[in-house]
Amino acid sequence: MTKNVLSPSSLARLAFLVLAVCISLSGCAVTSDPENSGGEILASTTNCDFRISGNAKWLQYIGEQSPYHQSEERYSEQQRTSFLIDLETGENYPVEPDAAVRSRIAEGLGPDGLGCFSPDQTRLYFRFTDMSEFNRSEQETQETEDIQDDAPRDGASAGFSVPGGRVTRYHYVVDLTEKPFIIRETDHISCSESPDAVKPDISVRRESDRRIEIYSHDGRKLARHRPRGWLSRRIGIWELHGHRISSNWKRDYSLSPDENFLAYRISESSPIGFASPTAGYMLDLSQRYRQDPLFLAASVYAMDWDSNGLFYACTSHSKHRNVIVRWDPGYTFAKTSAGL
């Protein structure tokens, strides 16, 4: 039997091809990890969903599927674990369910996803909605309607007339004043209101597929971007003005509470059509520290600020799948502008 063994020259060509693909997708930059831009890694995670309490004390993020989840039919992709980071100490804490909640999780009815913080920031609430009975009733209603005539009917009540059709909501709570953190069932939830994102007062101009420029409201050029990947053919960012405007801009822009710093994302695509990582940047809009944008990380998936003006993002990392990172913009910009 003859084994297929690559020759040294073939291995060299393969290595060059891998390098070329790497360069085309992400630039293979050695400074892509967020700690190289002054970021502090708070947690490693496979999921990039996170939420910060209004008092900047807690950050909740999502982990893997709960080990208590047993149902293979209902919500098999849900029922994920939760963690809390004490933003004052940097400590990570698991959030564990009590016996009653473990039973709910086993059925696929437990707390899942991000919760909401109470107005006094001492509790974390979860809401889970069971749509199975409603969906089953809606399907039965549709099957009934399919065999009936086309007589006019009230649109407001159509699809809700089958007896037993209902939506069941389950509420859960974590007391943040007691450790360990335990999830328990509760009769109600009371969530604080989150401030809406503020649209930055800038304009974005696409000079070409390979060049984007960002200007302040008074016409000052704040940034110019070209592809980081050597072979990337196109870069992009969501429009802030024009016919395509929608709430989707919130994914690409994140303005600090004092409106002095702007974090944003620039996407790239390769010559063969693959979307490369969406790199993250930050601008000092006050231009107190520096005039050019600060590169944050090669891939930025989620962004937010706490009430103290610290910036958080979920990014890629060379040694982990994803990490949640924190930056102090004032300190970081002052340090980089001084060349430290």
mmCIF file of C-alpha atoms in Angstrom:
data_model
loop_
_atom_site.group_PDB
_atom_site.id
_atom_site.type_symbol
_atom_site.label_atom_id
_atom_site.label_comp_id
_atom_site.label_asym_id
_atom_site.label_seq_id
_atom_site.Cartn_x
_atom_site.Cartn_y
_atom_site.Cartn_z
ATOM 1 C CA MET A 1 0.000 0.000 0.000
ATOM 2 C CA THR A 2 1.321 3.407 -0.954
ATOM 3 C CA LYS A 3 0.924 6.247 1.522
ATOM 4 C CA ASN A 4 0.223 9.752 0.298
ATOM 5 C CA VAL A 5 2.954 11.874 1.857
ATOM 6 C CA LEU A 6 3.379 15.534 1.030
ATOM 7 C CA SER A 7 6.796 16.509 -0.230
ATOM 8 C CA PRO A 8 8.704 19.350 1.477
ATOM 9 C CA SER A 9 7.866 21.639 -1.425
ATOM 10 C CA SER A 10 4.166 20.766 -1.149
ATOM 11 C CA LEU A 11 4.235 21.434 2.586
ATOM 12 C CA ALA A 12 5.863 24.784 1.937
ATOM 13 C CA ARG A 13 3.179 25.702 -0.600
ATOM 14 C CA LEU A 14 0.462 24.612 1.847
ATOM 15 C CA ALA A 15 1.991 26.717 4.610
ATOM 16 C CA PHE A 16 2.137 29.705 2.288
ATOM 17 C CA LEU A 17 -1.521 29.193 1.322
ATOM 18 C CA VAL A 18 -2.595 29.054 4.981
ATOM 19 C CA LEU A 19 -0.611 32.215 5.666
ATOM 20 C CA ALA A 20 -2.187 33.964 2.683
ATOM 21 C CA VAL A 21 -5.698 33.036 3.843
ATOM 22 C CA CYS A 22 -4.859 34.224 7.349
ATOM 23 C CA ILE A 23 -3.557 37.522 6.036
ATOM 24 C CA SER A 24 -6.551 38.024 3.782
ATOM 25 C CA LEU A 25 -9.016 37.435 6.593
ATOM 26 C CA SER A 26 -7.477 39.162 9.567
ATOM 27 C CA GLY A 27 -4.083 40.529 8.724
ATOM 28 C CA CYS A 28 -2.435 37.974 11.060
ATOM 29 C CA ALA A 29 -1.554 40.892 13.281
ATOM 30 C CA VAL A 30 0.465 40.023 16.368
ATOM 31 C CA THR A 31 -1.276 42.872 18.190
ATOM 32 C CA SER A 32 -4.800 41.506 17.624
ATOM 33 C CA ASP A 33 -5.367 40.371 21.225
ATOM 34 C CA PRO A 34 -7.173 43.016 23.311
ATOM 35 C CA GLU A 35 -4.616 43.167 26.132
ATOM 36 C CA ASN A 36 -2.159 44.610 23.617
ATOM 37 C CA SER A 37 -4.375 47.697 23.376
ATOM 38 C CA GLY A 38 -4.656 48.129 27.137
ATOM 39 C CA GLY A 39 -7.656 45.867 27.709
ATOM 40 C CA GLU A 40 -8.151 43.884 30.916
ATOM 41 C CA ILE A 41 -9.534 40.381 30.359
ATOM 42 C CA LEU A 42 -12.364 39.678 32.799
ATOM 43 C CA ALA A 43 -13.613 36.297 31.581
ATOM 44 C CA SER A 44 -13.264 33.672 28.873
ATOM 45 C CA THR A 45 -16.557 32.547 27.351
ATOM 46 C CA THR A 46 -18.087 30.825 24.345
ATOM 47 C CA ASN A 47 -21.005 33.257 24.279
ATOM 48 C CA CYS A 48 -20.726 37.014 23.819
ATOM 49 C CA ASP A 49 -23.952 38.133 25.505
ATOM 50 C CA PHE A 50 -23.394 40.297 28.574
ATOM 51 C CA ARG A 51 -25.164 42.995 30.587
ATOM 52 C CA ILE A 52 -23.873 45.584 33.059
ATOM 53 C CA SER A 53 -25.780 46.782 36.123
ATOM 54 C CA GLY A 54 -26.695 50.451 36.328
ATOM 55 C CA ASN A 55 -24.379 51.030 39.301
ATOM 56 C CA ALA A 56 -21.387 49.499 37.455
ATOM 57 C CA LYS A 57 -21.094 46.822 40.154
ATOM 58 C CA TRP A 58 -22.039 43.662 38.246
ATOM 59 C CA LEU A 59 -21.617 42.183 34.780
ATOM 60 C CA GLN A 60 -23.711 39.156 33.850
ATOM 61 C CA TYR A 61 -22.589 36.910 31.007
ATOM 62 C CA ILE A 62 -23.756 33.639 29.493
ATOM 63 C CA GLY A 63 -21.943 30.309 29.605
ATOM 64 C CA GLU A 64 -22.509 26.827 28.220
ATOM 65 C CA GLN A 65 -25.756 24.866 28.288
ATOM 66 C CA SER A 66 -26.812 23.974 31.829
ATOM 67 C CA PRO A 67 -25.801 20.461 32.996
ATOM 68 C CA TYR A 68 -29.290 20.119 34.501
ATOM 69 C CA HIS A 69 -30.981 20.415 31.111
ATOM 70 C CA GLN A 70 -32.341 17.011 30.063
ATOM 71 C CA SER A 71 -35.065 17.674 27.515
ATOM 72 C CA GLU A 72 -34.107 16.839 23.942
ATOM 73 C CA GLU A 73 -37.295 18.164 22.385
ATOM 74 C CA ARG A 74 -38.084 21.471 24.094
ATOM 75 C CA TYR A 75 -35.696 24.412 23.747
ATOM 76 C CA SER A 76 -32.717 22.084 23.260
ATOM 77 C CA GLU A 77 -30.474 24.989 22.279
ATOM 78 C CA GLN A 78 -31.324 27.053 25.357
ATOM 79 C CA GLN A 79 -31.041 26.722 29.148
ATOM 80 C CA ARG A 80 -27.548 28.174 29.393
ATOM 81 C CA THR A 81 -25.664 28.900 32.584
ATOM 82 C CA SER A 82 -25.074 32.412 33.941
ATOM 83 C CA PHE A 83 -22.092 34.041 35.623
ATOM 84 C CA LEU A 84 -21.607 37.308 37.479
ATOM 85 C CA ILE A 85 -18.433 39.392 37.573
ATOM 86 C CA ASP A 86 -17.881 41.743 40.489
ATOM 87 C CA LEU A 87 -16.553 44.726 38.546
ATOM 88 C CA GLU A 88 -14.949 46.195 41.663
ATOM 89 C CA THR A 89 -12.856 43.111 42.477
ATOM 90 C CA GLY A 90 -12.802 41.262 39.134
ATOM 91 C CA GLU A 91 -14.034 38.037 40.757
ATOM 92 C CA ASN A 92 -16.209 35.636 38.739
ATOM 93 C CA TYR A 93 -19.140 33.870 40.382
ATOM 94 C CA PRO A 94 -21.348 31.089 39.021
ATOM 95 C CA VAL A 95 -25.092 31.531 39.451
ATOM 96 C CA GLU A 96 -26.557 28.226 40.655
ATOM 97 C CA PRO A 97 -30.239 27.177 40.575
ATOM 98 C CA ASP A 98 -32.000 25.821 43.648
ATOM 99 C CA ALA A 99 -33.773 22.447 43.541
ATOM 100 C CA ALA A 100 -37.045 23.835 42.182
ATOM 101 C CA VAL A 101 -35.299 25.764 39.414
ATOM 102 C CA ARG A 102 -33.168 22.727 38.525
ATOM 103 C CA SER A 103 -36.416 20.870 37.869
ATOM 104 C CA ARG A 104 -37.571 23.673 35.584
ATOM 105 C CA ILE A 105 -34.251 23.596 33.728
ATOM 106 C CA ALA A 106 -34.541 19.827 33.259
ATOM 107 C CA GLU A 107 -37.865 20.458 31.497
ATOM 108 C CA GLY A 108 -36.415 23.259 29.399
ATOM 109 C CA LEU A 109 -38.350 25.922 31.320
ATOM 110 C CA GLY A 110 -35.603 27.472 33.414
ATOM 111 C CA PRO A 111 -33.960 30.911 33.235
ATOM 112 C CA ASP A 112 -32.081 31.447 30.008
ATOM 113 C CA GLY A 113 -30.167 34.305 28.478
ATOM 114 C CA LEU A 114 -29.573 37.725 29.943
ATOM 115 C CA GLY A 115 -31.538 38.917 32.938
ATOM 116 C CA CYS A 116 -32.422 42.434 34.049
ATOM 117 C CA PHE A 117 -31.283 44.282 37.154
ATOM 118 C CA SER A 118 -33.742 45.704 39.679
ATOM 119 C CA PRO A 119 -34.045 49.501 40.091
ATOM 120 C CA ASP A 120 -31.933 49.357 43.279
ATOM 121 C CA GLN A 121 -29.424 47.013 41.546
ATOM 122 C CA THR A 122 -29.692 44.396 44.328
ATOM 123 C CA ARG A 123 -31.476 41.711 42.316
ATOM 124 C CA LEU A 124 -31.117 40.053 38.937
ATOM 125 C CA TYR A 125 -34.365 38.899 37.356
ATOM 126 C CA PHE A 126 -35.023 36.397 34.588
ATOM 127 C CA ARG A 127 -38.161 35.890 32.545
ATOM 128 C CA PHE A 128 -38.834 32.754 30.521
ATOM 129 C CA THR A 129 -41.864 32.429 28.247
ATOM 130 C CA ASP A 130 -43.177 28.988 27.342
ATOM 131 C CA MET A 131 -44.770 29.252 23.915
ATOM 132 C CA SER A 132 -45.334 25.523 23.410
ATOM 133 C CA GLU A 133 -49.055 25.530 24.290
ATOM 134 C CA PHE A 134 -49.660 28.685 22.273
ATOM 135 C CA ASN A 135 -47.797 27.331 19.237
ATOM 136 C CA ARG A 136 -49.659 24.039 19.456
ATOM 137 C CA SER A 137 -53.010 25.870 19.670
ATOM 138 C CA GLU A 138 -52.051 28.147 16.782
ATOM 139 C CA GLN A 139 -51.181 25.130 14.661
ATOM 140 C CA GLU A 140 -54.492 23.464 15.508
ATOM 141 C CA THR A 141 -56.325 26.702 14.694
ATOM 142 C CA GLN A 142 -54.579 26.944 11.327
ATOM 143 C CA GLU A 143 -55.475 23.352 10.509
ATOM 144 C CA THR A 144 -59.105 24.115 11.393
ATOM 145 C CA GLU A 145 -59.142 27.284 9.301
ATOM 146 C CA ASP A 146 -57.674 25.443 6.319
ATOM 147 C CA ILE A 147 -60.788 23.284 6.040
ATOM 148 C CA GLN A 148 -63.267 26.098 6.640
ATOM 149 C CA ASP A 149 -64.624 28.550 4.096
ATOM 150 C CA ASP A 150 -63.243 32.016 3.505
ATOM 151 C CA ALA A 151 -65.860 33.853 5.557
ATOM 152 C CA PRO A 152 -64.648 37.209 6.970
ATOM 153 C CA ARG A 153 -63.459 37.106 10.565
ATOM 154 C CA ASP A 154 -62.105 39.510 13.133
ATOM 155 C CA GLY A 155 -58.334 39.724 12.634
ATOM 156 C CA ALA A 156 -57.760 40.622 16.266
ATOM 157 C CA SER A 157 -59.126 37.308 17.490
ATOM 158 C CA ALA A 158 -58.084 35.025 14.648
ATOM 159 C CA GLY A 159 -55.684 32.330 15.740
ATOM 160 C CA PHE A 160 -56.466 32.645 19.468
ATOM 161 C CA SER A 161 -59.863 30.971 19.689
ATOM 162 C CA VAL A 162 -58.814 27.391 20.474
ATOM 163 C CA PRO A 163 -59.453 26.492 24.131
ATOM 164 C CA GLY A 164 -56.281 25.853 26.067
ATOM 165 C CA GLY A 165 -54.151 28.121 23.893
ATOM 166 C CA ARG A 166 -52.019 30.149 26.291
ATOM 167 C CA VAL A 167 -48.579 31.513 27.031
ATOM 168 C CA THR A 168 -46.961 30.592 30.351
ATOM 169 C CA ARG A 169 -44.340 32.859 31.889
ATOM 170 C CA TYR A 170 -41.841 31.815 34.532
ATOM 171 C CA HIS A 171 -40.045 34.382 36.678
ATOM 172 C CA TYR A 172 -36.753 33.904 38.512
ATOM 173 C CA VAL A 173 -34.604 36.058 40.776
ATOM 174 C CA VAL A 174 -31.046 36.184 42.153
ATOM 175 C CA ASP A 175 -30.373 38.114 45.365
ATOM 176 C CA LEU A 176 -27.122 40.003 44.721
ATOM 177 C CA THR A 177 -26.635 40.802 48.410
ATOM 178 C CA GLU A 178 -26.071 37.165 49.400
ATOM 179 C CA LYS A 179 -23.421 34.656 48.332
ATOM 180 C CA PRO A 180 -23.455 32.082 46.893
ATOM 181 C CA PHE A 181 -25.693 33.432 44.164
ATOM 182 C CA ILE A 182 -28.796 31.236 43.890
ATOM 183 C CA ILE A 183 -31.566 31.419 41.293
ATOM 184 C CA ARG A 184 -35.027 31.014 42.806
ATOM 185 C CA GLU A 185 -38.549 31.236 41.484
ATOM 186 C CA THR A 186 -40.458 34.454 42.139
ATOM 187 C CA ASP A 187 -43.960 35.772 41.529
ATOM 188 C CA HIS A 188 -42.953 38.972 39.768
ATOM 189 C CA ILE A 189 -40.060 40.912 38.307
ATOM 190 C CA SER A 190 -39.138 44.589 38.507
ATOM 191 C CA CYS A 191 -36.550 45.742 35.981
ATOM 192 C CA SER A 192 -34.745 49.059 35.873
ATOM 193 C CA GLU A 193 -34.902 51.003 32.636
ATOM 194 C CA SER A 194 -31.764 50.940 30.511
ATOM 195 C CA PRO A 195 -30.769 54.201 28.820
ATOM 196 C CA ASP A 196 -31.131 54.121 25.066
ATOM 197 C CA ALA A 197 -28.001 54.280 22.949
ATOM 198 C CA VAL A 198 -27.021 57.769 21.776
ATOM 199 C CA LYS A 199 -26.210 58.189 18.111
ATOM 200 C CA PRO A 200 -22.763 59.787 17.656
ATOM 201 C CA ASP A 201 -22.674 63.203 16.010
ATOM 202 C CA ILE A 202 -20.324 62.179 13.209
ATOM 203 C CA SER A 203 -20.487 61.471 9.502
ATOM 204 C CA VAL A 204 -19.066 58.432 7.744
ATOM 205 C CA ARG A 205 -17.934 58.746 4.139
ATOM 206 C CA ARG A 206 -17.144 55.807 1.907
ATOM 207 C CA GLU A 207 -14.500 57.099 -0.476
ATOM 208 C CA SER A 208 -14.183 53.668 -2.106
ATOM 209 C CA ASP A 209 -14.635 49.985 -1.283
ATOM 210 C CA ARG A 210 -11.236 50.087 0.377
ATOM 211 C CA ARG A 211 -11.384 53.424 2.192
ATOM 212 C CA ILE A 212 -13.697 54.874 4.832
ATOM 213 C CA GLU A 213 -13.289 58.272 6.483
ATOM 214 C CA ILE A 214 -14.957 59.522 9.662
ATOM 215 C CA TYR A 215 -15.602 63.233 10.273
ATOM 216 C CA SER A 216 -16.809 65.243 13.252
ATOM 217 C CA HIS A 217 -19.949 67.396 13.042
ATOM 218 C CA ASP A 218 -17.774 70.441 12.295
ATOM 219 C CA GLY A 219 -15.910 68.736 9.452
ATOM 220 C CA ARG A 220 -12.727 67.610 11.215
ATOM 221 C CA LYS A 221 -11.333 64.345 9.890
ATOM 222 C CA LEU A 222 -11.237 61.903 12.814
ATOM 223 C CA ALA A 223 -10.165 58.672 11.142
ATOM 224 C CA ARG A 224 -9.300 57.048 7.852
ATOM 225 C CA HIS A 225 -9.602 53.290 7.481
ATOM 226 C CA ARG A 226 -8.241 50.893 4.912
ATOM 227 C CA PRO A 227 -8.298 47.078 4.980
ATOM 228 C CA ARG A 228 -6.035 45.575 7.631
ATOM 229 C CA GLY A 229 -5.826 42.304 5.717
ATOM 230 C CA TRP A 230 -3.368 42.508 2.844
ATOM 231 C CA LEU A 231 -5.765 40.806 0.453
ATOM 232 C CA SER A 232 -9.050 42.247 1.733
ATOM 233 C CA ARG A 233 -10.983 43.943 -1.042
ATOM 234 C CA ARG A 234 -13.726 45.741 0.861
ATOM 235 C CA ILE A 235 -14.358 47.352 4.251
ATOM 236 C CA GLY A 236 -17.667 48.489 5.688
ATOM 237 C CA ILE A 237 -19.496 50.098 8.590
ATOM 238 C CA TRP A 238 -23.202 50.718 9.154
ATOM 239 C CA GLU A 239 -24.547 54.032 7.893
ATOM 240 C CA LEU A 240 -25.660 56.638 10.417
ATOM 241 C CA HIS A 241 -27.603 58.712 7.897
ATOM 242 C CA GLY A 242 -29.454 58.048 4.676
ATOM 243 C CA HIS A 243 -32.098 55.655 3.399
ATOM 244 C CA ARG A 244 -30.633 52.586 5.134
ATOM 245 C CA ILE A 245 -30.798 54.096 8.584
ATOM 246 C CA SER A 246 -32.258 51.807 11.262
ATOM 247 C CA SER A 247 -31.472 50.684 14.778
ATOM 248 C CA ASN A 248 -28.788 48.373 13.370
ATOM 249 C CA TRP A 249 -26.258 51.179 13.768
ATOM 250 C CA LYS A 250 -26.197 50.339 17.485
ATOM 251 C CA ARG A 251 -24.218 47.192 16.685
ATOM 252 C CA ASP A 252 -21.372 49.154 15.104
ATOM 253 C CA TYR A 253 -21.186 52.270 17.305
ATOM 254 C CA SER A 254 -21.014 52.713 21.081
ATOM 255 C CA LEU A 255 -20.701 56.206 22.567
ATOM 256 C CA SER A 256 -19.376 56.779 26.096
ATOM 257 C CA PRO A 257 -21.742 58.334 28.691
ATOM 258 C CA ASP A 258 -19.846 61.644 28.578
ATOM 259 C CA GLU A 259 -19.733 61.447 24.736
ATOM 260 C CA ASN A 260 -15.950 61.938 24.730
ATOM 261 C CA PHE A 261 -15.105 58.484 23.361
ATOM 262 C CA LEU A 262 -16.586 56.478 20.519
ATOM 263 C CA ALA A 263 -16.052 52.756 20.013
ATOM 264 C CA TYR A 264 -16.943 51.371 16.593
ATOM 265 C CA ARG A 265 -16.474 48.350 14.343
ATOM 266 C CA ILE A 266 -15.105 48.036 10.808
ATOM 267 C CA SER A 267 -15.806 44.878 8.792
ATOM 268 C CA GLU A 268 -13.717 43.451 5.958
ATOM 269 C CA SER A 269 -14.277 40.910 3.216
ATOM 270 C CA SER A 270 -11.727 38.817 1.368
ATOM 271 C CA PRO A 271 -11.248 38.495 -2.420
ATOM 272 C CA ILE A 272 -13.100 35.170 -2.431
ATOM 273 C CA GLY A 273 -16.101 36.546 -0.571
ATOM 274 C CA PHE A 274 -15.392 35.409 2.985
ATOM 275 C CA ALA A 275 -16.290 37.885 5.717
ATOM 276 C CA SER A 276 -13.280 38.566 7.877
ATOM 277 C CA PRO A 277 -13.368 39.536 11.560
ATOM 278 C CA THR A 278 -14.991 42.847 12.468
ATOM 279 C CA ALA A 279 -12.223 44.890 14.037
ATOM 280 C CA GLY A 280 -12.870 47.277 16.897
ATOM 281 C CA TYR A 281 -11.551 50.832 17.246
ATOM 282 C CA MET A 282 -11.974 53.758 19.610
ATOM 283 C CA LEU A 283 -11.833 57.482 18.924
ATOM 284 C CA ASP A 284 -11.051 60.251 21.388
ATOM 285 C CA LEU A 285 -13.713 62.693 20.195
ATOM 286 C CA SER A 286 -12.423 65.376 22.539
ATOM 287 C CA GLN A 287 -8.956 64.868 21.010
ATOM 288 C CA ARG A 288 -7.529 65.517 24.451
ATOM 289 C CA TYR A 289 -5.187 62.533 24.291
ATOM 290 C CA ARG A 290 -4.707 61.571 20.649
ATOM 291 C CA GLN A 291 -6.117 62.314 17.230
ATOM 292 C CA ASP A 292 -5.942 58.926 15.529
ATOM 293 C CA PRO A 293 -8.163 55.933 16.404
ATOM 294 C CA LEU A 294 -6.989 53.284 18.856
ATOM 295 C CA PHE A 295 -7.140 49.706 17.543
ATOM 296 C CA LEU A 296 -8.881 47.549 20.181
ATOM 297 C CA ALA A 297 -9.026 43.987 18.848
ATOM 298 C CA ALA A 298 -9.253 41.994 15.621
ATOM 299 C CA SER A 299 -12.815 40.785 16.260
ATOM 300 C CA VAL A 300 -15.331 42.659 18.391
ATOM 301 C CA TYR A 301 -18.776 41.099 18.781
ATOM 302 C CA ALA A 302 -20.543 43.112 21.513
ATOM 303 C CA MET A 303 -19.886 46.506 23.120
ATOM 304 C CA ASP A 304 -21.162 48.514 26.093
ATOM 305 C CA TRP A 305 -20.187 51.147 28.674
ATOM 306 C CA ASP A 306 -20.743 51.260 32.412
ATOM 307 C CA SER A 307 -21.949 54.342 34.251
ATOM 308 C CA ASN A 308 -18.367 55.136 35.323
ATOM 309 C CA GLY A 309 -17.231 55.537 31.713
ATOM 310 C CA LEU A 310 -15.364 52.224 31.395
ATOM 311 C CA PHE A 311 -15.733 50.346 28.115
ATOM 312 C CA TYR A 312 -16.491 46.620 27.762
ATOM 313 C CA ALA A 313 -16.435 44.359 24.733
ATOM 314 C CA CYS A 314 -16.554 40.688 23.868
ATOM 315 C CA THR A 315 -13.696 39.955 21.484
ATOM 316 C CA SER A 316 -11.754 37.135 19.928
ATOM 317 C CA HIS A 317 -8.468 35.990 21.439
ATOM 318 C CA SER A 318 -5.609 33.857 20.155
ATOM 319 C CA LYS A 319 -5.642 31.601 23.257
ATOM 320 C CA HIS A 320 -9.377 31.526 23.988
ATOM 321 C CA ARG A 321 -12.564 31.303 21.986
ATOM 322 C CA ASN A 322 -13.923 34.653 23.193
ATOM 323 C CA VAL A 323 -13.095 36.985 26.067
ATOM 324 C CA ILE A 324 -14.918 39.791 27.849
ATOM 325 C CA VAL A 325 -12.566 42.744 28.151
ATOM 326 C CA ARG A 326 -12.590 46.097 29.942
ATOM 327 C CA TRP A 327 -10.799 49.303 28.928
ATOM 328 C CA ASP A 328 -10.332 52.563 30.818
ATOM 329 C CA PRO A 329 -10.293 54.944 27.813
ATOM 330 C CA GLY A 330 -8.738 57.918 29.581
ATOM 331 C CA TYR A 331 -5.902 55.858 31.021
ATOM 332 C CA THR A 332 -5.389 53.870 27.807
ATOM 333 C CA PHE A 333 -5.310 56.919 25.539
ATOM 334 C CA ALA A 334 -3.013 58.832 27.886
ATOM 335 C CA LYS A 335 -0.644 55.865 28.052
ATOM 336 C CA THR A 336 -0.558 55.248 24.296
ATOM 337 C CA SER A 337 -0.183 58.934 23.451
ATOM 338 C CA ALA A 338 2.834 59.060 25.764
ATOM 339 C CA GLY A 339 4.328 56.095 23.905
ATOM 340 C CA LEU A 340 4.261 53.809 26.969
#
